[in-house]
Each structure stands twice: as structure tokens, then as C-alpha cells.
XYZ file of C-alpha atoms in Angstrom:
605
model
C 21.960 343.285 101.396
C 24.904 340.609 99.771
C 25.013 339.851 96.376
C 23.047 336.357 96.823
C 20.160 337.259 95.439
C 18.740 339.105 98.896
C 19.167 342.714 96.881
C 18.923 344.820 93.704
C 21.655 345.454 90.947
C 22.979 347.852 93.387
C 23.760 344.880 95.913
C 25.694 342.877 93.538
C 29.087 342.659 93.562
C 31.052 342.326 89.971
C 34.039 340.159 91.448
C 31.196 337.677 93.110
C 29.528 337.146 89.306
C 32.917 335.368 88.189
C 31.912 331.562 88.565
C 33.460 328.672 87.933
C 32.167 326.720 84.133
C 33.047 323.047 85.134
C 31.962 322.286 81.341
C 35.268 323.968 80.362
C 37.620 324.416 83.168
C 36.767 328.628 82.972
C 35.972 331.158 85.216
C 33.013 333.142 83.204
C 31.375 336.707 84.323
C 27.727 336.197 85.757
C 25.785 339.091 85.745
C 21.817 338.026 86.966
C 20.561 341.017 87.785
C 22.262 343.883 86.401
C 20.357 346.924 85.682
C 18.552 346.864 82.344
C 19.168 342.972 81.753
C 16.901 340.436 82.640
C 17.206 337.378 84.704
C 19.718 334.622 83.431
C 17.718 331.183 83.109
C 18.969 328.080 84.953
C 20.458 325.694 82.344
C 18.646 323.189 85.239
C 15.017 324.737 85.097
C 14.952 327.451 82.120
C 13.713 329.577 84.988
C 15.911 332.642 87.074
C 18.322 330.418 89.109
C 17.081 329.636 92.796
C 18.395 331.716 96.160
C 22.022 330.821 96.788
C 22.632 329.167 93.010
C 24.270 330.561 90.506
C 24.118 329.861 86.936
C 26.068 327.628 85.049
C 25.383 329.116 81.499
C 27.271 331.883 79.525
C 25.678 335.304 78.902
C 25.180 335.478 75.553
C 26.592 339.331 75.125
C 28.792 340.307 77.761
C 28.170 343.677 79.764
C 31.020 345.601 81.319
C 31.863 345.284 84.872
C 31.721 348.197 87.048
C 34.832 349.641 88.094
C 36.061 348.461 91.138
C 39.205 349.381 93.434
C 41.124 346.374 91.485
C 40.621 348.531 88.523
C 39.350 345.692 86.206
C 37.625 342.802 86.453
C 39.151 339.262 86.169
C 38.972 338.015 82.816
C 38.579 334.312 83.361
C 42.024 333.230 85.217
C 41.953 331.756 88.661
C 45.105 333.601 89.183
C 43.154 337.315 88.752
C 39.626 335.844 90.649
C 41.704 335.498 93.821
C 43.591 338.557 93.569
C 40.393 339.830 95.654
C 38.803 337.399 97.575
C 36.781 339.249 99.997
C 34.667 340.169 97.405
C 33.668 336.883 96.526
C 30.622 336.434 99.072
C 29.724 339.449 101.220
C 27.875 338.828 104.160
C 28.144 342.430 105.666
C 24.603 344.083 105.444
C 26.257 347.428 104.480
C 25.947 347.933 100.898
C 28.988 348.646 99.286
C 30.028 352.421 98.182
C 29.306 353.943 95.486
C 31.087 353.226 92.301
C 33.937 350.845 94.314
C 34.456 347.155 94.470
C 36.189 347.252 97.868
C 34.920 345.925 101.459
C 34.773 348.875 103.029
C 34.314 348.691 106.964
C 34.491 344.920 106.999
C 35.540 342.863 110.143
C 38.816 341.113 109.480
C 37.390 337.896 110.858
C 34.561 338.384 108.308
C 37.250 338.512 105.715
C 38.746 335.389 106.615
C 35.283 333.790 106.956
C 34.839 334.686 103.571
C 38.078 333.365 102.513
C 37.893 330.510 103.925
C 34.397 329.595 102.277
C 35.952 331.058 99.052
C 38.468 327.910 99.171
C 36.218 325.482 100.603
C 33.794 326.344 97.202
C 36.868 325.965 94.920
C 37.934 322.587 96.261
C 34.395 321.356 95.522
C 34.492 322.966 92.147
C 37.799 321.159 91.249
C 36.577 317.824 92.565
C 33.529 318.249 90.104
C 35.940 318.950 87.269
C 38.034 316.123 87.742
C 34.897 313.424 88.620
C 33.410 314.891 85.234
C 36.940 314.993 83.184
C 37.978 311.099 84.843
C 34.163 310.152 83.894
C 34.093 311.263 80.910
C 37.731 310.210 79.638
C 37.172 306.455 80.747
C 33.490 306.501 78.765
C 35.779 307.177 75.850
C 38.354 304.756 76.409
C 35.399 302.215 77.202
C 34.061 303.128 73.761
C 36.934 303.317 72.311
C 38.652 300.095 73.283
C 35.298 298.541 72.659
C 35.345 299.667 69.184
C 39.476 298.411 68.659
C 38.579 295.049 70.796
C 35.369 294.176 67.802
C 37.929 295.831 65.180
C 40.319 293.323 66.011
C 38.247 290.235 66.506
C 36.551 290.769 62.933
C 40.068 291.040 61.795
C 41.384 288.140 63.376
C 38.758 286.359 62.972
C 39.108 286.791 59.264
C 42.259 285.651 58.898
C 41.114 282.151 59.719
C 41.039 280.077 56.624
C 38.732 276.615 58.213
C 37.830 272.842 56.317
C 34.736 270.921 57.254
C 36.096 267.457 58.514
C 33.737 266.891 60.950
C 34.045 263.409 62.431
C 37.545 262.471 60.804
C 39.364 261.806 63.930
C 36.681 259.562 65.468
C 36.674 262.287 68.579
C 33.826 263.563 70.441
C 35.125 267.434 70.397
C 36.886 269.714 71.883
C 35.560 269.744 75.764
C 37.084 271.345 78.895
C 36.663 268.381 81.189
C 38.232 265.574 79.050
C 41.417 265.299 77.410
C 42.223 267.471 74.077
C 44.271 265.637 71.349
C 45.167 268.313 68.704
C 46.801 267.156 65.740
C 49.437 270.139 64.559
C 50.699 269.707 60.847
C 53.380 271.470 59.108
C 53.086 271.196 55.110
C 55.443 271.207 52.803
C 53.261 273.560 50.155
C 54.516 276.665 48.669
C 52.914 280.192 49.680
C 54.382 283.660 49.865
C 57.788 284.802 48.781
C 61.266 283.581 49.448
C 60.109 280.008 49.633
C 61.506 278.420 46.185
C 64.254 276.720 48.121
C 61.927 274.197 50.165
C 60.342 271.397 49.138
C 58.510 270.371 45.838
C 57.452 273.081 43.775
C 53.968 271.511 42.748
C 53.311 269.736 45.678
C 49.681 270.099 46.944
C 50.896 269.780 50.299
C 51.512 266.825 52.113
C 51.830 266.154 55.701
C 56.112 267.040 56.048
C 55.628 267.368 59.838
C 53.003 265.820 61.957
C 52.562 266.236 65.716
C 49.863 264.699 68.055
C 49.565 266.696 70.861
C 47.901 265.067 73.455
C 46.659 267.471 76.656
C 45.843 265.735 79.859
C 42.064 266.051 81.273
C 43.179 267.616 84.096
C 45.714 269.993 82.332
C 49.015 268.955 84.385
C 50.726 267.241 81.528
C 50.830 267.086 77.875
C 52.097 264.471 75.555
C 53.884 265.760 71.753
C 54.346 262.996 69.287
C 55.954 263.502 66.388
C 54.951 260.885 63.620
C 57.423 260.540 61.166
C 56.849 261.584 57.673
C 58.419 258.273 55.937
C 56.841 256.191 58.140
C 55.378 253.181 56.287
C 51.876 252.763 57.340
C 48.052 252.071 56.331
C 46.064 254.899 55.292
C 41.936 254.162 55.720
C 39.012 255.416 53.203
C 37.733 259.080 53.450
C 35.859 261.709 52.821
C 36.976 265.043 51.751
C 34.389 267.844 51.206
C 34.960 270.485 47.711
C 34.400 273.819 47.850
C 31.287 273.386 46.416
C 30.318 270.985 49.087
C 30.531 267.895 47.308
C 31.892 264.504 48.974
C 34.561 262.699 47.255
C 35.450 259.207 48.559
C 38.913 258.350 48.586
C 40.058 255.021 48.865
C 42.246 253.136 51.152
C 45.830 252.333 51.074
C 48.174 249.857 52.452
C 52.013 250.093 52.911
C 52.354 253.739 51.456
C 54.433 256.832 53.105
C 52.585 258.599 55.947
C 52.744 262.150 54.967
C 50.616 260.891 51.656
C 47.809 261.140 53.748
C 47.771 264.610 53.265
C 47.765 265.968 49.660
C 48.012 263.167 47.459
C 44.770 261.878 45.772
C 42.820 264.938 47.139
C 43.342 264.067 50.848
C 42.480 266.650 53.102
C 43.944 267.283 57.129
C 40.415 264.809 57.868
C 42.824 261.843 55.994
C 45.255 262.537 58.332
C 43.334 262.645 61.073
C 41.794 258.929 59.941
C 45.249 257.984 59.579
C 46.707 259.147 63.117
C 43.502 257.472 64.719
C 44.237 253.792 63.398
C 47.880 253.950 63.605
C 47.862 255.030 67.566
C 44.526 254.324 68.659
C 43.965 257.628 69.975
C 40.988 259.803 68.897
C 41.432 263.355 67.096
C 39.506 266.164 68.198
C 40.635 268.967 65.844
C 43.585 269.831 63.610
C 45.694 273.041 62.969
C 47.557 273.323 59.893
C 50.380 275.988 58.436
C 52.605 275.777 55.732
C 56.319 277.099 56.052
C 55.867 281.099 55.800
C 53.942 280.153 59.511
C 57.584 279.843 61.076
C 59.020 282.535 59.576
C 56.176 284.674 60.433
C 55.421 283.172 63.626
C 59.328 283.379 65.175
C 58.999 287.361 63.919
C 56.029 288.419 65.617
C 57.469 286.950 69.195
C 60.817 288.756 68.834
C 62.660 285.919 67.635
C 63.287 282.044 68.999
C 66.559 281.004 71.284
C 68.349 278.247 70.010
C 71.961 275.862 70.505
C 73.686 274.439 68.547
C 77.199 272.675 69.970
C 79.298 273.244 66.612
C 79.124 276.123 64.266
C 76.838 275.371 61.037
C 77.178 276.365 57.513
C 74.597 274.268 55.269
C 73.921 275.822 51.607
C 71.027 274.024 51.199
C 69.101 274.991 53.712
C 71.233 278.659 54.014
C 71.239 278.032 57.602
C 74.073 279.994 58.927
C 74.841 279.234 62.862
C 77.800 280.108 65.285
C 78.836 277.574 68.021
C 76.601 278.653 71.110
C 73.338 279.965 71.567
C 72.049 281.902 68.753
C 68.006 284.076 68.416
C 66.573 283.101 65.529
C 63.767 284.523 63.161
C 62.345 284.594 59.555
C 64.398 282.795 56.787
C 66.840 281.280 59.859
C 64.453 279.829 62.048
C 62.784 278.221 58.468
C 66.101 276.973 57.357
C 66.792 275.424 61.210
C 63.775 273.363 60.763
C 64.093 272.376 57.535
C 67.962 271.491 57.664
C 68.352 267.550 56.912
C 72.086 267.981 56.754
C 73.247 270.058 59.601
C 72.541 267.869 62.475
C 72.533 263.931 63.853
C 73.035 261.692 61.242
C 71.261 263.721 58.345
C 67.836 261.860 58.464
C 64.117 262.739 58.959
C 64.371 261.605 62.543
C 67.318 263.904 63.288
C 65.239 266.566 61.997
C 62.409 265.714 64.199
C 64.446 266.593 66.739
C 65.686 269.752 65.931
C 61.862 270.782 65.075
C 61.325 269.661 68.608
C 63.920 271.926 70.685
C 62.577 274.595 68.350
C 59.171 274.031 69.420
C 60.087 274.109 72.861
C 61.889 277.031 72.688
C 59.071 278.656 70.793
C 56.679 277.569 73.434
C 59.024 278.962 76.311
C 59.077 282.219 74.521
C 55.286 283.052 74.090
C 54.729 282.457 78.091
C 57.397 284.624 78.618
C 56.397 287.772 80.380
C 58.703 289.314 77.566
C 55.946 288.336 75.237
C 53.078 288.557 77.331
C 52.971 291.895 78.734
C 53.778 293.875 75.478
C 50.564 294.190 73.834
C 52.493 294.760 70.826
C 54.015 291.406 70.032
C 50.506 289.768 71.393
C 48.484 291.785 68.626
C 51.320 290.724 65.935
C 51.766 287.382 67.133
C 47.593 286.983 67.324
C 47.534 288.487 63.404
C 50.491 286.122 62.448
C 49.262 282.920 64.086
C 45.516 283.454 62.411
C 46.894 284.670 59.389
C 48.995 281.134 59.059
C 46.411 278.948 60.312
C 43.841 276.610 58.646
C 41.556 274.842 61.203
C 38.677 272.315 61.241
C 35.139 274.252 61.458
C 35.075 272.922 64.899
C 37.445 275.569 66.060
C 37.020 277.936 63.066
C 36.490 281.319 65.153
C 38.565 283.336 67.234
C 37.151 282.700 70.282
C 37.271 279.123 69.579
C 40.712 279.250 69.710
C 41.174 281.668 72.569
C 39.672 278.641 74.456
C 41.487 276.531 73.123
C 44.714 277.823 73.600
C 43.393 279.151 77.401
C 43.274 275.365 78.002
C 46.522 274.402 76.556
C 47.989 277.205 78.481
C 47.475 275.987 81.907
C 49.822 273.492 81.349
C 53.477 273.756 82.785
C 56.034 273.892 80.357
C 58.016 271.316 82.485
C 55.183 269.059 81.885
C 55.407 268.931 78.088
C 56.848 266.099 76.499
C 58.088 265.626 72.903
C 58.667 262.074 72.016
C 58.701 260.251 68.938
C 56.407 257.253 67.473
C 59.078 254.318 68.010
C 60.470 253.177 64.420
C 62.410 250.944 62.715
C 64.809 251.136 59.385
C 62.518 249.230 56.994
C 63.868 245.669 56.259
C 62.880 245.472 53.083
C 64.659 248.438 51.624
C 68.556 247.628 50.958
C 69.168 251.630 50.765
C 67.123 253.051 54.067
C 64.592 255.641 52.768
C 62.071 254.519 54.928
C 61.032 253.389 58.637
C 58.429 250.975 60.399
C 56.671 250.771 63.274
C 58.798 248.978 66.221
C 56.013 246.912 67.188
C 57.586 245.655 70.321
C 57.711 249.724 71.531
C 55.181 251.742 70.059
C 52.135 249.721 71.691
C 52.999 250.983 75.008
C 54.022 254.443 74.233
C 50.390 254.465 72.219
C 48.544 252.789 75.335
C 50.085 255.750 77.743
C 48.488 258.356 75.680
C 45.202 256.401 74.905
C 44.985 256.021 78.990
C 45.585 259.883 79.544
C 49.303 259.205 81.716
C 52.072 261.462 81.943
C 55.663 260.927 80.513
C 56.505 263.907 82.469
C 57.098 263.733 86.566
C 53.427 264.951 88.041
C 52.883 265.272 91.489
C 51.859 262.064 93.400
C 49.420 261.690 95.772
C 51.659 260.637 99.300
C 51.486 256.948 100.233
C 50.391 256.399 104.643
C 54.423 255.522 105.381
C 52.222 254.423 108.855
C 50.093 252.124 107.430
C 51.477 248.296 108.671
C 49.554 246.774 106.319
C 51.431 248.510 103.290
C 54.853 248.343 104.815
C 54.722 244.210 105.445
C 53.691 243.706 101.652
C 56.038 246.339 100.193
C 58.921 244.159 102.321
C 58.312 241.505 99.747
C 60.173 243.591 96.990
C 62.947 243.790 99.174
C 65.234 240.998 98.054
C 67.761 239.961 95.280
C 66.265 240.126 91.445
C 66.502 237.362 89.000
C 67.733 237.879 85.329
C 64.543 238.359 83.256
C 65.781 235.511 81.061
C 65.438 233.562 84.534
C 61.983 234.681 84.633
C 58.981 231.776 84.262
C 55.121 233.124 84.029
C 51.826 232.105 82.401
C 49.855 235.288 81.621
C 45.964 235.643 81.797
C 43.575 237.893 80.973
C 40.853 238.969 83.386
C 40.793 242.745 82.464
C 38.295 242.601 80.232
C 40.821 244.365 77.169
C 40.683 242.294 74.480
C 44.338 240.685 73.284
C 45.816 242.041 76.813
C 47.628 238.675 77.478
C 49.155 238.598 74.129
C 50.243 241.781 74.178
C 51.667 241.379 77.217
C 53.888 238.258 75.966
C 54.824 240.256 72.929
C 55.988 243.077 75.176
C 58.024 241.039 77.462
C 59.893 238.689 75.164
C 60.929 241.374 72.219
C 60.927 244.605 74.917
C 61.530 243.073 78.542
C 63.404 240.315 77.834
C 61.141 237.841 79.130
C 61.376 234.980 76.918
C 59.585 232.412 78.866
C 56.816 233.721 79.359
C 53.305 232.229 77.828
C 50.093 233.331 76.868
C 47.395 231.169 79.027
C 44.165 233.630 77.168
C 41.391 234.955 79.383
C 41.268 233.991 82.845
C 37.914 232.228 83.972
C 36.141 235.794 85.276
C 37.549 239.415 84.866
C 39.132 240.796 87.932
C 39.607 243.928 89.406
C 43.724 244.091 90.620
C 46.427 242.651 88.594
C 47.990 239.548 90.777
C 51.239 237.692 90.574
C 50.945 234.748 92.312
C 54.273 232.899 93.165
C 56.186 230.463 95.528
C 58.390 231.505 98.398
C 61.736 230.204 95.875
C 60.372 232.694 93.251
C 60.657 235.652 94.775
C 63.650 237.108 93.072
C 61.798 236.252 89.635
C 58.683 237.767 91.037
C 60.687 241.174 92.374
C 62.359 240.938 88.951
C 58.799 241.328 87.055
C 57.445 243.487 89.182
C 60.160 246.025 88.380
C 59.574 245.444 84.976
C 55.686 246.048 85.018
C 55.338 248.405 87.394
C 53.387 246.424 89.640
C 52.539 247.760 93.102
C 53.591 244.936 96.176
C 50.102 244.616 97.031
C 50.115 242.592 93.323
C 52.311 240.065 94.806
C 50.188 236.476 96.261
C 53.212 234.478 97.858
C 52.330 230.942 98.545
C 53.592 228.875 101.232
C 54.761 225.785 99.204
C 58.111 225.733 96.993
C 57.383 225.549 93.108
C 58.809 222.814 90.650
C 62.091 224.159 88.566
C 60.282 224.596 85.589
C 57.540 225.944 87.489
C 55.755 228.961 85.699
C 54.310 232.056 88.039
C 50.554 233.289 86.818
C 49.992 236.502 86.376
C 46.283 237.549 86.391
C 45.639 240.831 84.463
C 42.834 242.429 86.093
C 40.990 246.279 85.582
C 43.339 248.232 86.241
C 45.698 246.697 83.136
C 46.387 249.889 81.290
C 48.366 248.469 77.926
C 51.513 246.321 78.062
C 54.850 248.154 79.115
C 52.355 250.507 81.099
C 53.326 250.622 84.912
C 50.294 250.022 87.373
C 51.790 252.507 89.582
C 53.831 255.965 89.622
C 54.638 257.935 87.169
C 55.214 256.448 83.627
C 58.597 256.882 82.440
C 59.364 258.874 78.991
C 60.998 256.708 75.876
C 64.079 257.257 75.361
C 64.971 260.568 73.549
C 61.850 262.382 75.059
C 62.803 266.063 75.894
C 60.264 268.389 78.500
C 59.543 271.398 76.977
C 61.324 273.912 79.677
C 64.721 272.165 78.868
C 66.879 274.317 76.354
C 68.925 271.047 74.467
C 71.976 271.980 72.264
C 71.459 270.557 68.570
C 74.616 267.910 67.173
């Protein structure tokens, strides 16, 4: 009989009851049927273990082996267990001698056989411990990364400090297929330590730095405008909400500094919204707000920001403290680069809008780096940091709000962010220049490419049929000589249906274009889908001359058969597609002068 269950205690033999415990990795003694003790139950059924199974379960008191010709049994190492491994299975119907552990009178071939199915069983035993050990370890790590992952949203989630403005900005909300305009302000309140150098101790803070940031509806492009905090400008009524809930109403002003929208009379980031929407025109969805430990925390957590600077700067008021070259700043020195008035351009607000926009770009740069993106170190500080400075409208209060939010942002190219600047003027009506204006002849058009949702950046065009006849005989009529645009003569009308397009049109093209002879001729008798310029054959070079100048496609060009008068005008139609004056009808728009991309490293001066 073998030791498989087929025969009594005498049949058993002592090296063949040392099994395997995948529980714990050990080999454990087994001993079913030994004389005097009574069947082992099957941890499976409670019941003595089926024919050809051995138990999996411990013996609660251990009884000694018999002696065997290996003198002792194994205790529990696989090293000892194969030390004799033809008495693992027996499958000789001898019994085995008396009082020995040997196979006595074996075949050799039975000995390997045995062997063989000795290895076979221990390969399937090991590939149960590891299934079991790999199962069980990624259960924990699911558990336990579970448990960090809600840890860490209920931590960042209360770091969020949010302000009911609901329907400030005139916006319809943050949705991912329309364009997001985000408006990003930097106060100049007091919080934390190491801040008593900037700004006015009791402020309540006002807007010091205000950005629209304007994200194209199909995510290629994005538009940064910086609004200047001494811009003179109209601030409407609003509403700002107390702690307690209740609604104060806060009264208009005319002619007052732009960053009092924030801060002064109880104005809250909704004012500034208000503000932003009736000086541009263009809707606010949501704002983010931080105050200036945000950059000094902010430039930490990412490992610190890259930035150039073409002379070496030393400025005591700001402690900024620069070699010629490119320098990584963080903390106190990125604050102090921001802040500096006197360090760079010619010491004003609008040099400083400048430097606060190579920062930003640089900043940008480095938080899509894979530096910064595949060390889930500066991620978790830079997550804790950025919630921690933040204070957002209710409509992106949460976490996950913002991951959204920020997923969206994200997919745009850095390449195909542009910082610009709302166009100003030195105020006239200061003798010492504190202040600035709207430039009314620029910032129309620079406001209509944003309201219309067009790049300043180069996006990819669609390719024009080079094939098509039809296309190359009309674009043959820009091929010519230009007039001066003083030489220019056209009567504008409007037939796009946008109310005051023909005046603004005349405004842009006699203080912008040079166009001085030029007239406004109001609304054409019927709206009309394609802008036209209809001229005579000795007009072309006037017509090739405004067609540079507005962007208009050659299939906007009607040439007429007859010769004009010499004080002739040319009429211009506007039709649908009319955009804003200064706006091209076709290709990309062209950034105002000083925009910067975002993936450009500039030097400040």
C-alpha cells in the first residue's frame, strides 16, 4: 500500500506528511493517520480529507516522526524536504521495512518518476503562493491607495477657501464645448509672514494684477490679457454677498482706478468680474484669486521658476537680487521679481506687466514639464500649495471642479498661449503720468478677437484647393501695386447685422489704418452674408491696399468694368461674416504688438 490514503499507519511514510502551507510559505508535518490519533479534518469540509488530498491545516500538538534512514525528519525547510525525495510519494506496493524511512527495493525509474512528480507538485505549489501573495498585496495597495486618494481629496478639497458670485461675469458657466474665460487676480493683501515689504499694510485687497484668460472652444489657443491696474475706467453696480448671506448693493463709479474694483467699498472678485465684462465685452465664467504668499509658495512646490534677465539686478526695494543670465527662482525671489517696479523697462506698471508675464510663462512651461509631472512628489505639494492659495467662485469651489478645469486648460499648447496687454494710453489729463486710458483706436479690435473666439497665436489652417481656377483668377486681382492708405477713398456700410459696425470701422481706419477718407454711409439697405469691396478697374491699387489692411479674402473684391471719377469713393459692404473692426476676414489674426507665446523664454531689460 502507498501512503495516499490506500493503507494503515503502517503504510505512511513520515517524509510524505511534510506539505507545503501556502498560507505561510512553510513546509508543516502532516500526520492523518498515525496510530492512536484521529483523522485530521479538511479546513475545506471539517471532514477527514478526501483520497489523494492532503490537508492544509496545522496539527494542533505535534507527534514525533518515526526514525527514518535520514535520521530526522525535516523541520520545515525546503532545503531538508528534498534531501529525500523518493520518499515523497511511493507508488511501490511493498510496504516499507520496519522501523526505516528508506525505499528499499525500488526501481530507479520509479525513483525518478517520483521525482519528477515531486517537482512538478512544487512548481504548482509556488505558483499558488505567488497568485495568493501578488493577489493579496495589490488588494492592499487598492485599499490602501484608495484610502490616501479620499485622504487627499478631503484635504485638498479643504484647502479651498470659495465666494458666491454667481452671475457676476454675465457668463453662462464653465462648459467643455464652448470657450472658458477665467479671470486670474493677484491681490495686493497681506497674509503669512515675510510679507511687510509689499504693498499697503491695511489694504483689503485690491485687484494689483488682473489677467483674462481667454481659452479657445476648441482648446488650440488661448488668449492672456493683462488689464492694467491704473487703468482709468467705469466700474458698474453690484452685489456682494456677507458671510452671513446678506446682499449689499454697491454703487457705480465712473473715471476711478481699475484695481478699485476689488477691495474698496466692500467689492468682492464678482465687481471685478462686472468690471472686466463692460470694459472688453467679453463674458466671465469664473475667477481664481491669490494673494502674494501664492508665488512664493507656488514657485517652491514646482522646484523653482527659470528666468533672464540681460543685466545684473540689485533693487532694495523689492530685495530682488539677480546675476546677468538665466537665473531659478523661488520663494521671496520669485515674489520680489514680480513685484519689482524699478528693476526693469522704464519703471512703470506696464513694465511690470511684463515681467509678471515671462514669469507666468515660465511658470506654465515648468508645471508641463515631465520634471514636474512624473514626480508625484512636487504634484502632491504643488496640488496642496495651489488649493491652499486659492479662493474661487462656488462655481468651481471643489477639487474636482478644478481638476476639470485645469484638464481643459491643459490641452492647450504652450506655443499657443498668448500674453498681451489691454492697449493704453498715458492719461491726458494728468501733467505727472500716474495713470493710463484706454487707446480707443486699438483696444476695440484686440477686444473683438477675443469676444469672436480667434487666435493671436499661429493655429493650423485648413489648406486652400491651389487647383481650383476659380480661386486662382480672383486671388490674381491682389496681385498689383498698393496705394498709400492716405490715397485710399471708401464709403462704408453696414449689412452685418452688428450694430455700430460701420462706425467702428471708420474709427479704426482713420486713427489705426490710416485711412482718413474714408466715410460712414450707416446700414446698407438689407444685411448680407460676405463682406464686398466693390471698385473700378483704376482703383485697384487702393482696393489691394485695403484689402491688406482688413484682411479681406480676393473673393471680397467686385471690380467693375467702368473707370471711377477722381474723387470717386469705393463701397465697402460689411456683411456676416464682419467680426469687429481691425479683425481680418481671413487667416490667422495677428498678435498686438508686445504679445509674447508662452513657450518663448524672453530676457527681462
Amino acid at each position: 500500500m502507498d501512503a495516499h490514503s490506500r493503507g494503515g499507519a503502517e503504510g505512511i511514510d513520515p517524509a510524505d506528511q511534510w506539505v507545503l502551507n501556502p498560507q505561510t510559505g512553510n513546509y508543516e508535518l502532516r500526520l492523518e493517520h498515525s496510530e492512536g490519533q484521529p483523522p485530521t479534518p479538511s479546513p475545506h469540509t471539517g471532514t477527514t480529507p478526501p483520497r489523494g488530498r492532503r490537508a492544509a491545516r496545522k496539527p494542533s500538538s505535534p507527534a514525533p516522526a518515526p526514525a527514518s534512514s535520514a535520521e530526522e525528519a525535516p523541520t520545515g525547510s525546503r532545503r531538508r524536504a528534498a534531501e529525500v525525495p523518493g520518499q515523497r510519494r511511493r507508488r511501490s506496493a511493498e510496504p516499507p521495512a520496519q522501523g526505516g524511512g528508506g525505499r528499499r527495493g525500488a526501481a530507479p525509474a520509479a525513483a525518478a518518476a517520483g521525482r519528477r512528480r515531486g517537482k512538478a507538485k512544487d512548481k504548482k505549489t509556488r505558483t499558488k503562493k505567488a497568485l495568493m501573495w501578488t493577489g493579496g498585496v495589490t488588494a492592499f495597495v487598492l485599499l490602501a491607495t484608495g484610502a490616501v486618494a479620499y485622504y487627499l481629496y478631503e484635504r485638498l478639497d479643504g484647502n479651498l477657501s470659495t465666494i458666491d458670485i454667481a452671475g457676476a461675469g454675465g457668463g453662462s458657466g464653465f462648459k467643455k464645448d464652448q470657450a472658458i474665460n477665467i479671470l486670474v487676480i493677484g491681490t495686493d493683501k497681506r497674509t503669512g509672514d515675510g510679507n511687510s515689504g509689499y504693498g499697503d499694510k491695511n489694504s483689503p485687497g485690491h485687484a494689483d494684477t488682473t489677467i483674462l484668460l481667454h481659452v479657445s472652444k476648441d482648446r488650440t489657443n488661448a488668449t492672456a490679457l493683462s488689464i492694467p491696474r491704473d487703468l482709468i475706467t467705469d466700474i458698474p453696480e453690484c452685489t456682494a454677498k456677507a458671510e452671513d448671506g446678506s446682499e449689499k448693493k454697491i454703487p457705480a463709479q465712473s473715471g476711478v482706478r481699475f484695481n478699485t474694483s476689488l477691495g474698496q467699498m466692500d467689492r468682492n472678485p464678482g465687481c471685478t468680474m462686472a468690471t472686466v465684462h463692460k470694459l472688453t465685452g467679453v463674458p466671465v465664467d469664473h475667477f481664481m484669486m491669490v494673494d502674494f504668499n501664492a508665488v512664493k509658495t507656488l514657485s517652491s512646490a514646482i522646484g523653482g521658476v527659470e528666468v533672464c534677465v540681460e543685466q545684473p539686478v540689485k533693487d532694495k526695494k523689492s530685495g530682488l537680487d539677480l546675476p546677468a543670465g538665466t537665473s531659478t527662482i523661488e520663494g521671496e525671489q520669485a515674489l520680489a521679481f514680480v513685484r519689482t517696479r524699478q528693476a526693469f523697462g522704464n519703471k512703470s506698471d506696464l513694465s511690470r506687466i511684463q515681467t509678471q508675464q515671462q514669469f507666468m510663462g515660465s511658470m506654465f512651461r515648468k508645471m508641463k514639464s515631465s520634471d514636474t509631472l512624473t514626480s508625484p512628489s512636487k504634484l502632491l505639494d504643488l496640488a496642496d500649495a495651489a488649493t491652499k492659495a486659492l479662493t474661487v467662485d462656488s462655481g468651481i469651489g471643489s477639487v474636482k471642479k478644478l481638476q476639470e478645469l485645469g484638464m481643459e486648460i491643459a490641452k492647450v499648447d504652450p506655443k499657443n498661449i498668448t500674453f498681451a496687454t489691454v492697449p493704453v494710453l498715458d492719461n491726458p489729463a494728468e501733467r505727472i503720468k500716474a495713470t493710463v486710458v484706454l487707446d480707443e483706436a486699438k483696444a476695440p479690435s484686440l477686444f473683438s478677437i477675443i469676444q469672436n473666439d480667434i487666435s493671436l497665436s499661429e493655429v493650423e489652417q485648413k489648406e486652400k484647393d491651389a487647383k481650383n481656377a476659380e480661386k486662382e483668377a480672383q486671388a490674381a486681382l491682389l496681385k498689383g501695386p498698393r496705394a498709400e492708405p492716405s490715397d485710399v477713398r471708401v464709403d462704408v456700410y453696414n449689412g452685418s447685422g452688428m450694430r455700430g459696425g460701420a462706425q467702428a470701422t471708420i474709427v479704426w481706419l482713420q486713427n489705426s489704418a490710416g485711412v482718413l477718407k474714408s466715410a460712414n454711409k450707416a446700414n446698407a439697405p438689407a444685411e448680407v452674408e460676405k463682406t464686398t469691396l466693390e471698385y473700378a478697374p483704376n482703383q485697384a491699387d487702393q482696393a489691394r491696399a485695403l484689402a491688406d489692411l482688413m484682411g479681406l479674402p480676393a473673393t471680397a473684391l467686385k471690380q467693375g468694368t467702368a473707370d471711377a471719377g477722381e474723387r470717386e469713393p469705393m463701397k465697402l459692404t460689411l456683411g456676416r461674416d464682419f467680426k469687429g473692426a481691425g479683425v481680418p476676414l481671413t487667416g490667422p489674426a495677428k498678435a498686438p504688438e508686445g504679445a509674447m507665446a508662452a513657450d518663448k523664454q524672453v530676457c527681462a531689460k
